[in-house]
C-alpha atoms as one frame of an Amber mdcrd trajectory, in Angstrom:
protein
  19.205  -6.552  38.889  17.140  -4.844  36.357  14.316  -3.174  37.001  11.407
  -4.895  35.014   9.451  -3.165  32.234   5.939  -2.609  32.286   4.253  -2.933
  29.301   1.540  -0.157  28.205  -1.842  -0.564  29.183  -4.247  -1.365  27.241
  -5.699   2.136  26.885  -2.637   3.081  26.534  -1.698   0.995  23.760  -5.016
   0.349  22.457  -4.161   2.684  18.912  -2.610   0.732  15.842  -1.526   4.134
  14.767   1.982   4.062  13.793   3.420   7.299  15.412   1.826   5.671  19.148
   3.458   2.725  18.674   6.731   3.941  17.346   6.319   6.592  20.651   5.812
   2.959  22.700   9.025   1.896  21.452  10.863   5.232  22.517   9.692   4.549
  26.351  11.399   0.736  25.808  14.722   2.360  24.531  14.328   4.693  27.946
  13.566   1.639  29.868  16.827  -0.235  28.085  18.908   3.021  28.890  18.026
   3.588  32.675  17.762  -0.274  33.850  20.556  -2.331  32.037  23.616  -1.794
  34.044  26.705  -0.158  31.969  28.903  -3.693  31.612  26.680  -4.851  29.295
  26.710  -1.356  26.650  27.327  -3.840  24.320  24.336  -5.585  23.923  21.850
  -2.333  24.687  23.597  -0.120  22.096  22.605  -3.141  19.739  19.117  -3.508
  20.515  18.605   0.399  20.764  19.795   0.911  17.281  18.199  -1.772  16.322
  14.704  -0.410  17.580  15.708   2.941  16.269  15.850   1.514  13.179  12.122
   0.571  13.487  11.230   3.316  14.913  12.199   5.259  11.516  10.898   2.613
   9.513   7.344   2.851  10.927   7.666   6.962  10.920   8.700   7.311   7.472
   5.604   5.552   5.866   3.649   7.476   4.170   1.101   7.264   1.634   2.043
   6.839  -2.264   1.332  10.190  -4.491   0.251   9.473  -7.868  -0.288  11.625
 -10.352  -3.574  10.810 -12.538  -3.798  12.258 -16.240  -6.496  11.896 -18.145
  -9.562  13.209 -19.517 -12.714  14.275 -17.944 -14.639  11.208 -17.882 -11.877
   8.559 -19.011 -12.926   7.006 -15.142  -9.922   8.354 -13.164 -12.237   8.385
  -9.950 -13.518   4.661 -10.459  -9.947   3.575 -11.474  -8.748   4.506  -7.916
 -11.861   2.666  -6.169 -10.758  -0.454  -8.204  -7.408  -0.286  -6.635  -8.805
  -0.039  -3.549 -11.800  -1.701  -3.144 -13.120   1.087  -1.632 -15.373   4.097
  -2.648 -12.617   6.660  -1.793 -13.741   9.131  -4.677 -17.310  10.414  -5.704
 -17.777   8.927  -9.364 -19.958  10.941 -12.059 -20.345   8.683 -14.578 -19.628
  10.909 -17.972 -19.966  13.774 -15.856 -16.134  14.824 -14.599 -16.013  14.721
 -10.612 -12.508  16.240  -9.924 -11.897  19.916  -8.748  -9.288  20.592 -11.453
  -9.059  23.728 -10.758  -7.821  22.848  -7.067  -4.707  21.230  -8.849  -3.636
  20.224  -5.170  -2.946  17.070  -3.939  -6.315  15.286  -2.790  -6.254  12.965
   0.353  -8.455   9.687  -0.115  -9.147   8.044   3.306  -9.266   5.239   4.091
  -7.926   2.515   6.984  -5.535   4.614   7.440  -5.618   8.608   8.628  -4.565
   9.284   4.888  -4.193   6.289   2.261  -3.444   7.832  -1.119  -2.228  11.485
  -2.270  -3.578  11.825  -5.810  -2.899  14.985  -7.910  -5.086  15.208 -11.019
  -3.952  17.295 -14.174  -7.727  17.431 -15.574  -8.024  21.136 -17.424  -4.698
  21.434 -17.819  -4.598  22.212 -21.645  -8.623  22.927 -21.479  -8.792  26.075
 -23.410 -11.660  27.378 -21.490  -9.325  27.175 -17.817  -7.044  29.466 -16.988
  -4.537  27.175 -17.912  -1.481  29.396 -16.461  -3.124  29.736 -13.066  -3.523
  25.501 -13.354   0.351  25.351 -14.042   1.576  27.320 -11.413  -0.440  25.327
  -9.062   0.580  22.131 -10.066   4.224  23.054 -10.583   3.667  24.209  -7.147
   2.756  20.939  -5.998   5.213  19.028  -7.473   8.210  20.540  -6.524   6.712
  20.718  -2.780   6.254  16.763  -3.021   7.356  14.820  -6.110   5.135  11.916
  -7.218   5.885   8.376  -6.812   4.017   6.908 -10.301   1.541   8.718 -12.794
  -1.135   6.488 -14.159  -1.924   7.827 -17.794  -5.587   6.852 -18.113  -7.517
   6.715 -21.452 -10.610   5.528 -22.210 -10.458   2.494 -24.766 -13.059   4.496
 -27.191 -10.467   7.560 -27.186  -7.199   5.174 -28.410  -8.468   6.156 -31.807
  -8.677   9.654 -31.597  -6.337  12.046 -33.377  -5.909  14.512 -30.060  -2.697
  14.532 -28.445  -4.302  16.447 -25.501  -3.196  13.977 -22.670   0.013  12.963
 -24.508   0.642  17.002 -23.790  -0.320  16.722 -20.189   1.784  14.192 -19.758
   4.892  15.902 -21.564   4.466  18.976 -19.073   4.377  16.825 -16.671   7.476
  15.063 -17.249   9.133  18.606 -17.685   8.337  19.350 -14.170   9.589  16.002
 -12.995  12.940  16.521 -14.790  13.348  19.972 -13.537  12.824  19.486 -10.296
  14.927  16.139  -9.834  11.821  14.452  -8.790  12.389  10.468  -7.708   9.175
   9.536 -10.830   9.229   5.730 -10.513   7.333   5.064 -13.203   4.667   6.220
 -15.827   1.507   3.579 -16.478  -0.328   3.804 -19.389  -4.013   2.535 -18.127
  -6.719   1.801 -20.519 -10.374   1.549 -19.299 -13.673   0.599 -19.357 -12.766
  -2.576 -21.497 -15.898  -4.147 -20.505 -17.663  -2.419 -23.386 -15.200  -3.702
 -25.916 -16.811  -5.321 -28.608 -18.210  -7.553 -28.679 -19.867  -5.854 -25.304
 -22.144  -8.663 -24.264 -19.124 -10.475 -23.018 -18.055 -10.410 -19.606 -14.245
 -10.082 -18.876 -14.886 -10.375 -14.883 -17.179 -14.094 -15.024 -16.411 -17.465
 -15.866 -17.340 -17.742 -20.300 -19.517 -20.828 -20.764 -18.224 -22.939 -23.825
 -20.471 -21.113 -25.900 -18.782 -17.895 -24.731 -15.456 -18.770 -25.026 -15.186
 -17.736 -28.831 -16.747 -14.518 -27.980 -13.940 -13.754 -25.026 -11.385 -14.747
 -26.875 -12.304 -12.095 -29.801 -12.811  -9.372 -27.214  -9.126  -9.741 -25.508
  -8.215  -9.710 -29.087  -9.791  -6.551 -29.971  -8.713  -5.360 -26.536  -4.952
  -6.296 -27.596  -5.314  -4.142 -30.818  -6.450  -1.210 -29.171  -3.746  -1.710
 -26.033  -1.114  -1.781 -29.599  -2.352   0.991 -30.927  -2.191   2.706 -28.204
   1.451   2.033 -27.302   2.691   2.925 -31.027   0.757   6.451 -30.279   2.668
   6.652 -27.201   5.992   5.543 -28.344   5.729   7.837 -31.911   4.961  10.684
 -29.423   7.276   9.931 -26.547  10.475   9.694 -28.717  10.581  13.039 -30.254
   8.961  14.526 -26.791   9.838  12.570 -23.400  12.357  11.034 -21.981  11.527
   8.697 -19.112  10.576   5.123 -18.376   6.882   4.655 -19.926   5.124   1.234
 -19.026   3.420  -1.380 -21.455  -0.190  -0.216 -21.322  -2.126  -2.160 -18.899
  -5.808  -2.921 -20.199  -8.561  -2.820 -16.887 -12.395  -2.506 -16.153 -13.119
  -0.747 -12.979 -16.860  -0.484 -12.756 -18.580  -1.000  -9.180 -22.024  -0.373
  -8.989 -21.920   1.264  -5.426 -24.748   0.678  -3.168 -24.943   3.784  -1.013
 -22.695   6.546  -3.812 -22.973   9.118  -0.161 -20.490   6.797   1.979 -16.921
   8.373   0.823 -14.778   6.139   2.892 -17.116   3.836   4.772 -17.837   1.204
   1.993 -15.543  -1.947   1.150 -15.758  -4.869  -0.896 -15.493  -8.709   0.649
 -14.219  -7.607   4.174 -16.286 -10.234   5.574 -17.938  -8.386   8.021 -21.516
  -8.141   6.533 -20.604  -4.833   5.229 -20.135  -5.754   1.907 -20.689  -2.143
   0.132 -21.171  -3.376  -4.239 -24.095  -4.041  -5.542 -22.059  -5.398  -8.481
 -18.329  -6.255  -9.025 -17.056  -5.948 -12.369 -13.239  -4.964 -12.071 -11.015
  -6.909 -14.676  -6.875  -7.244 -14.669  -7.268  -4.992 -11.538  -5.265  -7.105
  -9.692  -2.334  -6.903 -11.960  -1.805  -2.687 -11.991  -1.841  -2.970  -8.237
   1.249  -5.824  -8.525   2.866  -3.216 -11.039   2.091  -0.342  -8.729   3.587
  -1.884  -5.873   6.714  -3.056  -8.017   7.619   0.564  -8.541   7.151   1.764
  -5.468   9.643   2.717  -3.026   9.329   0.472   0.518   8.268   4.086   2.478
   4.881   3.650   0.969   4.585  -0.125   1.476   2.540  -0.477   4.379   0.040
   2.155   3.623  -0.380   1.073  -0.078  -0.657  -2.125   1.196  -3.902  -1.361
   3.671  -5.346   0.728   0.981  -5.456  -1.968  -1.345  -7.599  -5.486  -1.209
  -5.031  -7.821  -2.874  -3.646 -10.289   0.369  -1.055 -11.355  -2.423   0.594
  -7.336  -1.924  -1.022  -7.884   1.924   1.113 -10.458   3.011   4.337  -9.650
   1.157   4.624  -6.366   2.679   3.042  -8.130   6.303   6.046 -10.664   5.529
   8.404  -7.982   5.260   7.650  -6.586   8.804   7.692  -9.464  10.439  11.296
  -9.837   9.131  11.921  -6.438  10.554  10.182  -6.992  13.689  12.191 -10.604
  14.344  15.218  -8.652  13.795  15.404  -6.723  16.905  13.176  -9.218  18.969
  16.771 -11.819  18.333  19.043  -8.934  19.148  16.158  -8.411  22.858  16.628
 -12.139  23.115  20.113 -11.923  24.002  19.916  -9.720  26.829  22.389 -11.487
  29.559  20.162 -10.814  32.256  18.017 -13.652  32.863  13.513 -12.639  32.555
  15.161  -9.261  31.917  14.131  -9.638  28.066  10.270 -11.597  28.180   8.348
  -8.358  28.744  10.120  -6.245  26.139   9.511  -9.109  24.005   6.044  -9.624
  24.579   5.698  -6.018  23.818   7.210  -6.112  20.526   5.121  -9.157  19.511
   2.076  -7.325  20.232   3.191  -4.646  18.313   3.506  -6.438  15.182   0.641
  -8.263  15.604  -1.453  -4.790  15.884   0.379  -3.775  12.752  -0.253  -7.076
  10.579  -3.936  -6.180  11.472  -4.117  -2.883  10.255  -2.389  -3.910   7.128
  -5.424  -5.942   6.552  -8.441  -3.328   7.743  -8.695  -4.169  11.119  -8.122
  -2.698  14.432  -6.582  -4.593  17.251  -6.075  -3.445  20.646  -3.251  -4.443
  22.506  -5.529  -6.321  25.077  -6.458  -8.387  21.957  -2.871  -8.423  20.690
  -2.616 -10.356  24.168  -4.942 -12.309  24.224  -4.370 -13.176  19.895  -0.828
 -14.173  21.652  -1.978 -16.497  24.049  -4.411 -18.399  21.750  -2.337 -18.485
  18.730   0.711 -19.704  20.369   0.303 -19.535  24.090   1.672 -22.785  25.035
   4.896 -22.701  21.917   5.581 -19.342  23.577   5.626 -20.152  26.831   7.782
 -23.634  25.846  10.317 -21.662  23.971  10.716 -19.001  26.770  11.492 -21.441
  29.433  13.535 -22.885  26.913  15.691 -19.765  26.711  15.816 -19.191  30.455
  16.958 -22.617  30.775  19.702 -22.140  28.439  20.725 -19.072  29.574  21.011
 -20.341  33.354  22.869 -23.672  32.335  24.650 -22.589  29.491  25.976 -19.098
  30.185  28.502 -18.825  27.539  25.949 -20.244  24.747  22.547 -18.749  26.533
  22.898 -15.257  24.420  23.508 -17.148  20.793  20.709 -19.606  21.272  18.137
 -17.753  23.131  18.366 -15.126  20.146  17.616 -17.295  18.056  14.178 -18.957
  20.021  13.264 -15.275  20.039  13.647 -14.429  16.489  11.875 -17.839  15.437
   8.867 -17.164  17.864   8.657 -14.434  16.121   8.510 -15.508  12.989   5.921
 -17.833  13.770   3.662 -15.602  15.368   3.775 -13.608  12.598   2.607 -16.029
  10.392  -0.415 -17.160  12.346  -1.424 -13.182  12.790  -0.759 -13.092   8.519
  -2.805 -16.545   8.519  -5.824 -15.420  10.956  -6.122 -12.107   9.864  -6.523
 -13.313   6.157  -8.514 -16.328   6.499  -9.488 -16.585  10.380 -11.187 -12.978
  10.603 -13.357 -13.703   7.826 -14.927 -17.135   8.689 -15.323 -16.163  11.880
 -17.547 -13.055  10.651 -19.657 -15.448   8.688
């Protein structure tokens, strides 16, 4: 008979952070490897490579690195509070606010310990930097850790200027990236602060009145011209001078009118928890960089791109995504031949992805409340569908293993999608 597992405490397992809960799932595999007797290798060298497998999945997040090139004062600081809904970075209005002569990866923080790695090229052709001493660092940099995606930012007043100054940038750039075999995704042409497109009265982020309608409608117009202009400047330059995968430019508005410009970190918008940090919201076609963004990404930085931004659409893909992972090895647990043997290793597992879903959407869950979310989201269907299994297994021996994976993996699944449903619609109301 196996011995039975003991779940962490809650102190114990109270952290959603990823490297305590992938170290929880090491002291399962030890409890898979000392109690299961030897005749059934079989199954346990499936479930522990299984939970290997998630083990590395969960260890080898990290956050995305982007590269951000643009002039001082194109709005490269509140471009990367738009993506996150966040004030991660100080912004100066025409003022620049990067260290550019750091040219080191900055960590913005956010939900998680670090949510974005952001290296910004500002100064590199500035004539009165020591431009050489700015290479070498950022070469540096890049061959250390090579960037996932480099947003190309201009400001929509500068589409029109004859300077090839950030074109340049981003032709060094790409250099580097070629020479050092670097995995570059994609480049993003970004074009900002279209909000004071002519005509400028108009707003791109509020419902137009019938009255306004005309008005929009020549504004996304204009906006279109400049976004084509733009691209024929990039393309002209790009063929004689780069050679890599360049985006169609992506037109946005960023502006947030912050209300306390001293809380780096501390300040989000709609989390529904009274805490509600913008005076005034006026991001535009936001949403659609982050969907590109996250298209290009590789799946390592999924989870933490995910909790940096505030789009549930990107939320509950990548929350989708490890609940598939998680109902994996929770079918391959369910088959354990020795009857109760599995139910606490399960129950440990589901409150591990429940504590993950959370933090994907800002919120930290203990695993007393990963319990206790459990029990009231689907006490009684768990509880059905375990003495379901047991039932099988004892009557149906030969059959037990097949079907009682699959209960597991579809209680699983479900629970999954109430912690995805609560944690994007029931955490809010209930903060109301």
């Amino acid at each position: 008979m196996a011995e039975s597992f003991n779940p962490p405490s809650e102190e114990g397992a109270g952290s959603s952070d990823t490297a305590d809960i992938a170290s929880a799932l090491g002291e399962v595999i030890g409890w898979i490897n000392g109690s299961i007797p030897f005749v059934f290798k079989w199954w346990k060298d499936d479930v522990i490579n299984k939970i290997e497998d998630l083990k590395k999945f969960l260890l080898h997040q990290r956050p995305p690195r982007l590269i951000i090139i643009g002039q001082a004062g194109c709005g490269k600081s509140s471009l990367l509070n738009a993506l996150a809904g966040q004030y991660l970075a100080p912004v100066g209005g025409t003022k620049p606010t990067a260290d550019a002569t750091s040219a080191k990866y900055q960590y913005f923080t956010s939900t998680e310990n670090r949510s974005l790695e952001v290296l910004n090229t500002t100064g590199l052709f500035d004539k009165k930097k020591k431009q050489k001493g700015i290479r070498k660092l950022i070469e540096e940099e890049l061959k250390k850790k090579p960037a996932d995606i480099i947003l190309y930012v201009e400001q929509y007043s500068e589409v029109r200027n004859d300077s090839n100054r950030s074109l340049e940038e981003l032709q060094w750039v790409l250099t580097l990236v070629k020479k050092y075999g670097s995995p570059l995704k994609r480049v993003i042409p970004v074009m900002t602060h279209c909000s004071e497109v002519s005509p400028s009265s108009t707003s791109l982020s509020t419902p137009a009145t019938s009255k306004q309608e005309e008005l929009l409608r020549r504004k996304k117009e204009n906006i279109n011209e400049l976004k084509n202009e733009w691209k024929k400047r990039i393309e002209t330059f790009s063929h004689s001078s780069m050679n890599h995968p360049i985006e169609e430019v992506i037109a946005v508005n960023s502006e947030i009118v912050w209300k306390d410009s001293s809380s780096i970190g501390d300040m989000c918008i709609g989390t529904g928890d009274g805490k509600d940090a913008a005076h005034f919201d006026n991001r535009w076609n936001i949403d659609e960089l982050l969907k590109k963004i996250f298209h290009h990404l590789s799946t390592e930085t999924h989870m933490i791109w995910a909790s940096t931004g505030y789009l549930n659409e990107i939320k509950k893909r990548v929350a989708w995504t490890i609940t598939g992972i998680f109902a994996g090895v929770c079918g391959i647990v369910g088959a354990i031949p020795i009857p109760y043997a599995e139910l606490p290793i399960l129950i440990s597992l589901q409150c591990y992805l429940v504590i993950k879903i959370a933090r994907i959407f800002r919120q930290s869950v203990t695993w007393g409340s990963a319990l206790k979310f459990i029990g009231v989201s689907a006490g009684v269907g768990l509880a059905l569908s375990h003495a379901t299994r047991e039932l099988v297994m004892l009557i149906l021996p030969g059959y037990g293993s097949v079907i009682s994976s699959a209960i597991a993996t579809v209680v699983t699944i479900v629970l999954g999608s109430a912690a995805i449903d609560y944690f994007i619609d029931g955490y809010s109301k209930e903060s109301d």
